[in-house]
Coordinates of C-alpha atoms and ligand atoms in Angstrom, one line a residue:
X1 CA 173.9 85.1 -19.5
X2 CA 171.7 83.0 -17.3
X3 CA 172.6 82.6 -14.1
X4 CA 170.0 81.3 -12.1
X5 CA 167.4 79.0 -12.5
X6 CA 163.9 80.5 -11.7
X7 CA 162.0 78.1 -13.3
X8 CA 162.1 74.6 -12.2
X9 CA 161.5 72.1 -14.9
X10 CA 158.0 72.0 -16.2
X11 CA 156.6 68.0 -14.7
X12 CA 153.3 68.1 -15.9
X13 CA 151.1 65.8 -13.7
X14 CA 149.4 62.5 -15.2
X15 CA 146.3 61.0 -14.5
X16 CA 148.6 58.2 -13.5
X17 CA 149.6 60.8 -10.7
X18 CA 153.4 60.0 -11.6
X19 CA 155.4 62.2 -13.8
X20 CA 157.4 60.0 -16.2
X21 CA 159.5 63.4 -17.5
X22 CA 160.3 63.5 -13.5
X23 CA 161.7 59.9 -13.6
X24 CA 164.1 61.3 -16.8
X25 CA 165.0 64.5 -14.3
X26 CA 166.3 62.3 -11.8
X27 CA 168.4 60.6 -13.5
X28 CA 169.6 63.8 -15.4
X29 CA 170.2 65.9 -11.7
X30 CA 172.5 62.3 -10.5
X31 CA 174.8 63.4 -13.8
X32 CA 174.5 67.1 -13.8
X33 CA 175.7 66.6 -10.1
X34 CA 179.0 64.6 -11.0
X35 CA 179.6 66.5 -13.9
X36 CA 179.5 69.8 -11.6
X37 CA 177.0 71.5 -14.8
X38 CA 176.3 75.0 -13.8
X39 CA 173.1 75.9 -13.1
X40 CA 172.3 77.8 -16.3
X41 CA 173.0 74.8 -18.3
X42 CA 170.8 72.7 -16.1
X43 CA 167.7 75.3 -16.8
X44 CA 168.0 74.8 -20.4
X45 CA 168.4 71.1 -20.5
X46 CA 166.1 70.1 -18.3
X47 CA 163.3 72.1 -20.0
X48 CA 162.0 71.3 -23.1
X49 CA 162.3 74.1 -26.5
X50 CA 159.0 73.2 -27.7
X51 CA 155.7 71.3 -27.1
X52 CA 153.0 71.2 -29.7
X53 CA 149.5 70.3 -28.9
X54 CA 146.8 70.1 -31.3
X55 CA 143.4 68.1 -32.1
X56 CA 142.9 65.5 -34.9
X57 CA 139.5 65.9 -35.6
X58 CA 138.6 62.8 -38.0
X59 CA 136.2 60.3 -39.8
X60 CA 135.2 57.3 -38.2
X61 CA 134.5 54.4 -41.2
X62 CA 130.8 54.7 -39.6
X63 CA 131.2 58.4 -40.9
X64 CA 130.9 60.0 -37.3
X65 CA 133.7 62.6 -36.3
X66 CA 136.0 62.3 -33.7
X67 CA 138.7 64.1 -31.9
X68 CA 141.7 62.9 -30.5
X69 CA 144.8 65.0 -29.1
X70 CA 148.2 65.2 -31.2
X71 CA 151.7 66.0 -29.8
X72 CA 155.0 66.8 -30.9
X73 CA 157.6 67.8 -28.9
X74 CA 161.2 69.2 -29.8
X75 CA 163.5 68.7 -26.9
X76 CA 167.0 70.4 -27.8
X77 CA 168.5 71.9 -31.2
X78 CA 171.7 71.7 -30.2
X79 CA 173.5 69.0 -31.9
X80 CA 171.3 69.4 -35.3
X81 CA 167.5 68.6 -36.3
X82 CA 165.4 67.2 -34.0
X83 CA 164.7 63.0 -34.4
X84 CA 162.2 60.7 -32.8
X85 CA 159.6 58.8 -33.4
X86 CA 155.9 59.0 -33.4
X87 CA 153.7 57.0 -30.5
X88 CA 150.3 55.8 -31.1
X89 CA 149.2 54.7 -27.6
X90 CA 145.7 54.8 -25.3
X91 CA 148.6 55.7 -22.6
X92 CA 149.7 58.6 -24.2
X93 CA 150.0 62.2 -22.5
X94 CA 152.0 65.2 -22.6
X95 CA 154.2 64.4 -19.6
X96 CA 155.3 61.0 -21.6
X97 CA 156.5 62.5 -25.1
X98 CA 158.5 65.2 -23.0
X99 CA 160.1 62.2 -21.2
X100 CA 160.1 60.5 -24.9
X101 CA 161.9 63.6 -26.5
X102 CA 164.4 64.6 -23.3
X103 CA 165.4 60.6 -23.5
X104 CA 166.1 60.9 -27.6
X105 CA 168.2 64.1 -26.9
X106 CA 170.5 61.6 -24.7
X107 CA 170.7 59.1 -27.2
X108 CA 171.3 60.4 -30.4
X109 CA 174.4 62.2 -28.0
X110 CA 175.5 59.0 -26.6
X111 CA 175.6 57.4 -30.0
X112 CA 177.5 60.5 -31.2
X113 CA 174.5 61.4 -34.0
X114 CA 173.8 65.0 -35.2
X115 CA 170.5 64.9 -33.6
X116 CA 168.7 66.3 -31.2
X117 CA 165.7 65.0 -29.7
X118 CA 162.1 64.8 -30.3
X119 CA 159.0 62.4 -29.7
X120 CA 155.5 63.0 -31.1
X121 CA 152.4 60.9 -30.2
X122 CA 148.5 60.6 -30.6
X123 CA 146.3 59.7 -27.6
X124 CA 144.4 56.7 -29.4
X125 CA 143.8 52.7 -29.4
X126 CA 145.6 51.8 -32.7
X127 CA 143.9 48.0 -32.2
X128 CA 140.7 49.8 -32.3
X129 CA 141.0 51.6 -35.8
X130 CA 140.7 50.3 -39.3
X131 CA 143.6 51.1 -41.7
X132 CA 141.6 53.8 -43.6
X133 CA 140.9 55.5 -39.9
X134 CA 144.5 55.4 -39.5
X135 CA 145.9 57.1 -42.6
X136 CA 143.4 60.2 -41.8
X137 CA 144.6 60.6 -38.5
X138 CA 148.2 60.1 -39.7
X139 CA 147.6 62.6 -42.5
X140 CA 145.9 65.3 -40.2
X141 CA 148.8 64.7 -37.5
X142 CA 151.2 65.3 -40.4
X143 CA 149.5 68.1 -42.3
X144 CA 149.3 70.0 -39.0
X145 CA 153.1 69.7 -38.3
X146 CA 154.2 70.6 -42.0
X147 CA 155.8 73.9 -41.0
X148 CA 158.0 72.7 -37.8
X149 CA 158.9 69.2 -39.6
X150 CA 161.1 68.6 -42.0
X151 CA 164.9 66.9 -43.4
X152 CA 166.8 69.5 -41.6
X153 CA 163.6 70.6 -38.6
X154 CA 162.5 67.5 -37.2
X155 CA 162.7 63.9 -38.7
X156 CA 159.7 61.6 -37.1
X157 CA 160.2 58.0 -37.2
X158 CA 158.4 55.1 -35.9
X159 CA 157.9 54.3 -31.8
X160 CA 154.8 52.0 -30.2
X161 CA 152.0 51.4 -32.3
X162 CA 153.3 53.3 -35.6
X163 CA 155.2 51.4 -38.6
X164 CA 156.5 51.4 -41.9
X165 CA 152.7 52.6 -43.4
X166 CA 152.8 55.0 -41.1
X167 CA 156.0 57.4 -42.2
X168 CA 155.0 56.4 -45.8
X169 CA 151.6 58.3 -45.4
X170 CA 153.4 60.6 -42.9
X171 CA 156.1 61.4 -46.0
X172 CA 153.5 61.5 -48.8
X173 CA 151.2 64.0 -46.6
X174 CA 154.2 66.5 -46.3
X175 CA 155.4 65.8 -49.9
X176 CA 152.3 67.1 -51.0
X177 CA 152.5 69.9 -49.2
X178 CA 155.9 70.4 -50.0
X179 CA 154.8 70.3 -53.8
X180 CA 157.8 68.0 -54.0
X181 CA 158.6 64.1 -52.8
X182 CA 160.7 64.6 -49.8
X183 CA 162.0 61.3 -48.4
X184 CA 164.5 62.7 -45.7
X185 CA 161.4 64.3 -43.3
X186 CA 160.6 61.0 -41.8
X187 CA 162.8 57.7 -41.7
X188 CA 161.3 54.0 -41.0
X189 CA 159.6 53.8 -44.7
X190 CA 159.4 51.1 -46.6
X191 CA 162.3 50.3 -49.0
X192 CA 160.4 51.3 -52.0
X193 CA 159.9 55.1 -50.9
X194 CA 163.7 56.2 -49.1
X195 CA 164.0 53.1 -46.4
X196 CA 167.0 51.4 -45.4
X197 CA 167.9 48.1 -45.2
X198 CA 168.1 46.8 -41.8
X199 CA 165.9 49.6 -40.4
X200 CA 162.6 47.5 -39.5
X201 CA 165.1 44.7 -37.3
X202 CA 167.4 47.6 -36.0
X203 CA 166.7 48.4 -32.4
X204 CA 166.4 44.6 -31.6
X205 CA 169.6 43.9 -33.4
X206 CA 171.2 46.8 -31.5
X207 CA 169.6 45.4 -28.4
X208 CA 171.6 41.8 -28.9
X209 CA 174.5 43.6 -29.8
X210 CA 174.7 45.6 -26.3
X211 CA 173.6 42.4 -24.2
X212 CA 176.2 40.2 -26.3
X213 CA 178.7 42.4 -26.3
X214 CA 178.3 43.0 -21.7
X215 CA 177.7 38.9 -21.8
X216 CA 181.1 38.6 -22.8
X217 CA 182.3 41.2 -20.3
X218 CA 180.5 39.4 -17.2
X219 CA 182.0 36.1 -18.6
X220 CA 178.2 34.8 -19.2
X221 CA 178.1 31.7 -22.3
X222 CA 175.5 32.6 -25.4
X223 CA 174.9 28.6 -24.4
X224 CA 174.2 29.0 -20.8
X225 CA 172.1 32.4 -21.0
X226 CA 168.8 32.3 -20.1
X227 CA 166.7 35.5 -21.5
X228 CA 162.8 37.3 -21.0
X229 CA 161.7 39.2 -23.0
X230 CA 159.1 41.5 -21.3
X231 CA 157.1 43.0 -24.8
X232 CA 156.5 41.3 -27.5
X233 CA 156.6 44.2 -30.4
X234 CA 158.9 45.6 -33.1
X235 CA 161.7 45.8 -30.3
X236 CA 160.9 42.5 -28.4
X237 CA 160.5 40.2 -31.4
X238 CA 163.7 41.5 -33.1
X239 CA 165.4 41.3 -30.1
X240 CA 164.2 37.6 -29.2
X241 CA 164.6 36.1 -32.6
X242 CA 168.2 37.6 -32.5
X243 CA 169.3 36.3 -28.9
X244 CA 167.9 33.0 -30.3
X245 CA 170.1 32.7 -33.7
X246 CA 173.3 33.9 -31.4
X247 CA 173.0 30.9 -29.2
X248 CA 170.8 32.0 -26.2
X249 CA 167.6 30.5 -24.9
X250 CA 164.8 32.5 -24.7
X251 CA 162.6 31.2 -21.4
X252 CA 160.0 34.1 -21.2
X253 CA 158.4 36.5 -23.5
X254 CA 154.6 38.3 -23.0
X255 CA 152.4 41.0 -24.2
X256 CA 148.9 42.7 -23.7
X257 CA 147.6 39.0 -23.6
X258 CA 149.8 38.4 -20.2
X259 CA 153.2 36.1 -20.1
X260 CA 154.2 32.7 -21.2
X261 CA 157.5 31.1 -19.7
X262 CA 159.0 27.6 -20.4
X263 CA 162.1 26.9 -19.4
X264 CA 163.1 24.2 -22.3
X265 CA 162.8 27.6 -23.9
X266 CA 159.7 29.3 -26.0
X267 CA 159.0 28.5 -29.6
X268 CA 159.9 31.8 -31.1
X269 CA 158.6 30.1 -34.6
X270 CA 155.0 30.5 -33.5
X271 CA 155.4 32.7 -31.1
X272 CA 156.0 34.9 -34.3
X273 CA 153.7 33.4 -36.7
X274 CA 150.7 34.6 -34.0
X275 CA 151.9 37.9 -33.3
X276 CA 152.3 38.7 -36.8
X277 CA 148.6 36.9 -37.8
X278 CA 146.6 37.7 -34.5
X279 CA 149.1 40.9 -33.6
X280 CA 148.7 39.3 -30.1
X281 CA 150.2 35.7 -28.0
X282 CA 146.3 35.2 -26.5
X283 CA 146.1 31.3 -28.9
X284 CA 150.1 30.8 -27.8
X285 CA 150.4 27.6 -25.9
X286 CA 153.8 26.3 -26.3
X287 CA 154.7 27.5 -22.2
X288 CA 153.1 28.3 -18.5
X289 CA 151.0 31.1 -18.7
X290 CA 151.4 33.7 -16.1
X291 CA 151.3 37.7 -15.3
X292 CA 153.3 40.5 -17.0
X293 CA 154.1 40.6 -13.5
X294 CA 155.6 37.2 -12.5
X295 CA 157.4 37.0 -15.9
X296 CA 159.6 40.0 -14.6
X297 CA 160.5 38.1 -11.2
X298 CA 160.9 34.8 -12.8
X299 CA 164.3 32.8 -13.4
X300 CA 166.9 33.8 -16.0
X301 CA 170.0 35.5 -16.7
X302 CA 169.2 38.4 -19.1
X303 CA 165.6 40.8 -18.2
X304 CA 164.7 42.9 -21.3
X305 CA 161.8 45.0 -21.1
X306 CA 160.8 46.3 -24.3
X307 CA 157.7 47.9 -24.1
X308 CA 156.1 51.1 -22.1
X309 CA 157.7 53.1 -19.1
X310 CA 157.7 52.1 -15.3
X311 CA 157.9 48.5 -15.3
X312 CA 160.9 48.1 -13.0
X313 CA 159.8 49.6 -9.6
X314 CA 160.4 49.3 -6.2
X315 CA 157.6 46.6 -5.8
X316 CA 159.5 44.3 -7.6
X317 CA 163.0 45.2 -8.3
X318 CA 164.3 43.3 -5.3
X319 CA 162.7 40.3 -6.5
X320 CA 164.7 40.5 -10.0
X321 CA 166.5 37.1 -10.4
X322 CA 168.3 38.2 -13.8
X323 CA 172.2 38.9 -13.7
X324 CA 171.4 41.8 -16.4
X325 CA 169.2 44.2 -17.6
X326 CA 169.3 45.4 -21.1
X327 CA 166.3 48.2 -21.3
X328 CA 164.9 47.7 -25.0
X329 CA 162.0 50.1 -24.0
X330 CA 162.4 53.6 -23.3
X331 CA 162.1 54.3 -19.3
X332 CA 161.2 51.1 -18.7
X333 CA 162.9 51.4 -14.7
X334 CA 161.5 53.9 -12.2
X335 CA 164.9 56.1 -10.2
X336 CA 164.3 53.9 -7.0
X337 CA 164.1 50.5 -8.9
X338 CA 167.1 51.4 -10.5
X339 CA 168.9 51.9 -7.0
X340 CA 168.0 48.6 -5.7
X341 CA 169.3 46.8 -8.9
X342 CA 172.3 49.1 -8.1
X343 CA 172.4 48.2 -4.6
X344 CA 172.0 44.4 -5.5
X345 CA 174.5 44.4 -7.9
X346 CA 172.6 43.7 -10.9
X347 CA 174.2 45.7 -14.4
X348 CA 171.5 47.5 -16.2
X349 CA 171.9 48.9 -19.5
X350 CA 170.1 51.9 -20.0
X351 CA 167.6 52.8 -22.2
X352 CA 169.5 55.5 -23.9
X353 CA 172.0 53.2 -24.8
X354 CA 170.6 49.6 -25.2
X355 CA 167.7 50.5 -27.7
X356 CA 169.8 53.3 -29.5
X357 CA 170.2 50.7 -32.5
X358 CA 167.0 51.8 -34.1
X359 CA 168.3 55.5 -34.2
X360 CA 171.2 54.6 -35.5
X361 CA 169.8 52.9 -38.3
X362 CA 167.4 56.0 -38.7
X363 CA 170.6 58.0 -38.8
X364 CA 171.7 55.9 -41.6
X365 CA 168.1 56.2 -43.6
X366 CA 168.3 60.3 -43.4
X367 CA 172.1 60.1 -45.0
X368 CA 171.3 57.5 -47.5
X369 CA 167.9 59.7 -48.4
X370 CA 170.2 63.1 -48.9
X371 CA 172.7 61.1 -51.1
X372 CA 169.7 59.6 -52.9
X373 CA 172.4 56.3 -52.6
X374 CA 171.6 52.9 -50.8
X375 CA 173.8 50.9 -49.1
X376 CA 173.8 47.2 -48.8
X377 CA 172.3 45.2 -45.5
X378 CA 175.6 43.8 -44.5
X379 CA 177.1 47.7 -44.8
X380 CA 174.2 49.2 -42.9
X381 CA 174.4 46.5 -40.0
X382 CA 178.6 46.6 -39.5
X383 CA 178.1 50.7 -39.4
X384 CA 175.7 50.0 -36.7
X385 CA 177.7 47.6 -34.9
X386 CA 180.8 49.9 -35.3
X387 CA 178.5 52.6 -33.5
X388 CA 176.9 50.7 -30.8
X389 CA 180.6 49.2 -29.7
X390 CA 182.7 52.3 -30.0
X391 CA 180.1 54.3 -27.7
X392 CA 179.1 51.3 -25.4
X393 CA 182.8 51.2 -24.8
X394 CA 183.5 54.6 -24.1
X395 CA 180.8 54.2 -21.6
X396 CA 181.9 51.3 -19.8
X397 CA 185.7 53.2 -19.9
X398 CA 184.1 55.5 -17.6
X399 CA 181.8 53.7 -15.5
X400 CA 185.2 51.4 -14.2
X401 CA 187.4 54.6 -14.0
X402 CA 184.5 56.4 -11.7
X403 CA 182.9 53.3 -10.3
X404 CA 179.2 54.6 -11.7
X405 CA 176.5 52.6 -13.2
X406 CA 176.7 52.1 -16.9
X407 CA 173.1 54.7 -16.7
X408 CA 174.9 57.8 -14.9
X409 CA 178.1 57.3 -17.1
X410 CA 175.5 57.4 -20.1
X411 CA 173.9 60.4 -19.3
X412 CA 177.6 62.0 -18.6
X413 CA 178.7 61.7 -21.7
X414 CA 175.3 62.7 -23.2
X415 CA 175.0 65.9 -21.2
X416 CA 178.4 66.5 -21.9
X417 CA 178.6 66.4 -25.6
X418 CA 175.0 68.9 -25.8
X419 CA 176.8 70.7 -23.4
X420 CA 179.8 71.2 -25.6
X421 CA 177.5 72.2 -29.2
X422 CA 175.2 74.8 -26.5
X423 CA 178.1 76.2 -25.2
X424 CA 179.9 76.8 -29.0
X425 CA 176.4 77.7 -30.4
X426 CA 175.7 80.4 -27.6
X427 CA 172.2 81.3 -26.4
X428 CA 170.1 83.5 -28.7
X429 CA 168.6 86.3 -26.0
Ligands
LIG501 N1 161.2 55.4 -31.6 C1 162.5 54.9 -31.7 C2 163.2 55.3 -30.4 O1 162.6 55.5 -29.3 C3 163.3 55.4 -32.9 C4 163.4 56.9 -33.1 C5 164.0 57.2 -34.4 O2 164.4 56.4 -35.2 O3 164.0 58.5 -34.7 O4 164.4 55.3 -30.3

């Protein structure tokens, strides 16, 4: 047995000189602490099983090469195959898909899935590169994961900058490979090739769900809830449109382009209708436009970020006029912004919980896919309801019982449940 931990946890260095997998250790070390977790346990969780790098060498249209960098890495086995999507970003390093993976291992465990966790991602400007460019690199990334992916390895799924097209040529790359269609590797298709219904809107609708659902607890009206929405992707558009058709007025919402804020409330309508023609807000006129950074300091009730890491930090965290925080993004709140929102009494729902919808929903995709058996919308969104509530629940149970924030109860119950499969499953040495 291990019993010491000679290795402290691998935090690569960024050119951003900040470790994002560092910002996911500190919150892990709070819980391990409460939870007492031995110190052989906390060497194996807090380093990752296995990190891939590789080059995508690849045709330009202009029929020049390239090569960009490809990574996949497979946080922890123990609960099942590993899940988690795939990241197309100019941002994107090795120290991020760690963070990426070690934050899908605590949320497929706080929504109780048989997953572990995973996140792959390819170092590239998606807004720079035709469709064509994009389906080789997609195809090269896949055909150089085809042994360490698969239904019951490691099931990729969309993240930032990846979609629908993307797991379909993703799918058919393996398939081929496989000498076999194999819908269950990734999940985010399109309905025609394995999807689900209710997949594409998922982690938005799980988003509402959370923030409705803590709305009611903090006795906050739908009517009288102000909401930003910090992002304006998959996540932030679901999310918006959602918090609109349950009754709530959405005052904020911004992306690459900067921010736009009217408090009469934004109209989502073409706010939409330009992010889906344009893929960006730059011709949106219908509020004040300001910075990425004043939108996150600027009146309402409910903050959601929903787009990259690190946008909560200490610079402006004590500036925060919202009530509550529902993190659609993954790390979107540095350790130290989260103890000032603490400290200021300001709820925040983590990440692990508040944008688990879209994993749940993946979840779903993968069963439906190895009963070759589809279920209806309204079946797929009560399942994911019935998930979100009965964990976000258990959750708050133990936040009031140990007076915690709803982020360290989280990762409590996440460590605790890996804990649980490790301990049963034993270490192979
Ligand atoms: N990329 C999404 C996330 O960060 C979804 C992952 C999945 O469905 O596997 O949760």
């Amino acid at each position: 047995m291990l019993r010491t931990d000679p290795n402290p946890p691998t935090v690569p260095t960024t050119a951003r000189d900040v470790s994002v997998f560092g910002d996911g250790i500190a919150y892990f070390n709070e819980a391990a602490e409460l939870l007492q977790l031995e110190r052989s346990m906390r060497a194996i969780l807090t380093h990752p099983s296995r990190q891939i790098i590789f080059s995508i060498p690849f045709q330009r249209d202009s029929g020049e090469f390239e090569v960009y960098t490809g990574y996949r890495v497979q946080y922890n086995f123990a609960r099942g195959p590993v899940k988690g999507g795939i990241r197309y970003h100019p941002g994107v390093t090795l120290d991020e898909v760690t963070a990426l993976a070690f934050w899908m291992t605590w949320k497929c465990a706080v929504v109780d899935l048989p997953f572990g966790g995973a996140k792959g991602g390819v170092t590239c400007d998606p807004s720079k590169l035709s469709d064509s460019e994009l389906e080789r690199i997609t195809r090269r990334y896949a055909a150089e994961l085809v042994e360490v992916v698969g239904p019951d390895k490691d099931v990729p799924a969309p993240d930032v900058g990846t979609n629908s097209k993307t797991m379909a040529w993703f799918m058919d790359t393996y398939s081929m490979h496989m000498r076999q269609t194999v819908p269950g590797v990734v999940t985010g298709k399109p309905l025609a090739i394995g999807g689900s219904k209710g997949r594409v809107e998922a982690t938005g609708r799980g988003v509402t769900i959370i923030a409705m659902d803590e709305m009611e607890n903090m006795k906050i009206k739908p009517s009288q809830t102000k909401v930003i929405i910090q992002g304006f992707g998959n996540v932030g558009m679901w999310a918006a449109r959602l918090f609109a058709q349950r009754g709530c007025k959405i005052v904020g919402i911004s992306d690459v382009t900067g921010a736009y804020y009217n408090p009469k409330g934004i109209d989502l309508d073409k706010a939409i209708e330009l992010a889906e023609k344009d893929h960006n807000l730059a011709a949106f006129r219908g509020g004040d436009k300001i910075s990425n950074a004043e939108l996150l300091v600027s009146e309402c009730d409910v903050l959601v970020p929903a787009a990259l890491e690190r946008v909560l930090t200490s610079e402006n965290a004590p500036n925060i006029k919202a009530k509550l925080v529902v993190e659609g993004a993954n790390g979107p709140t540095t350790p130290d912004a989260d103890h000032i929102l603490n400290e200021r009494g300001i709820t925040v729902i983590p990440d692990i919980m508040a944008n688990a919808g879209g994993v749940t929903v993946s979840y779903f995709e993968w069963v439906q896919d190895k009963m070759g058996y589809f279920w209806k919308l309204n079946e797929v969104n009560e399942r994911l309801e019935d998930t979100l509530i009965t964990n976000f629940h258990e959750l708050r149970a133990i936040a009031n019982r140990h007076r915690i924030p709803y982020r360290t109860a989280a990762y409590m119950v996440a460590i605790d449940r890996v804990v649980q499969s490790l301990k049963l499953r034993g270490v192979y040495a």
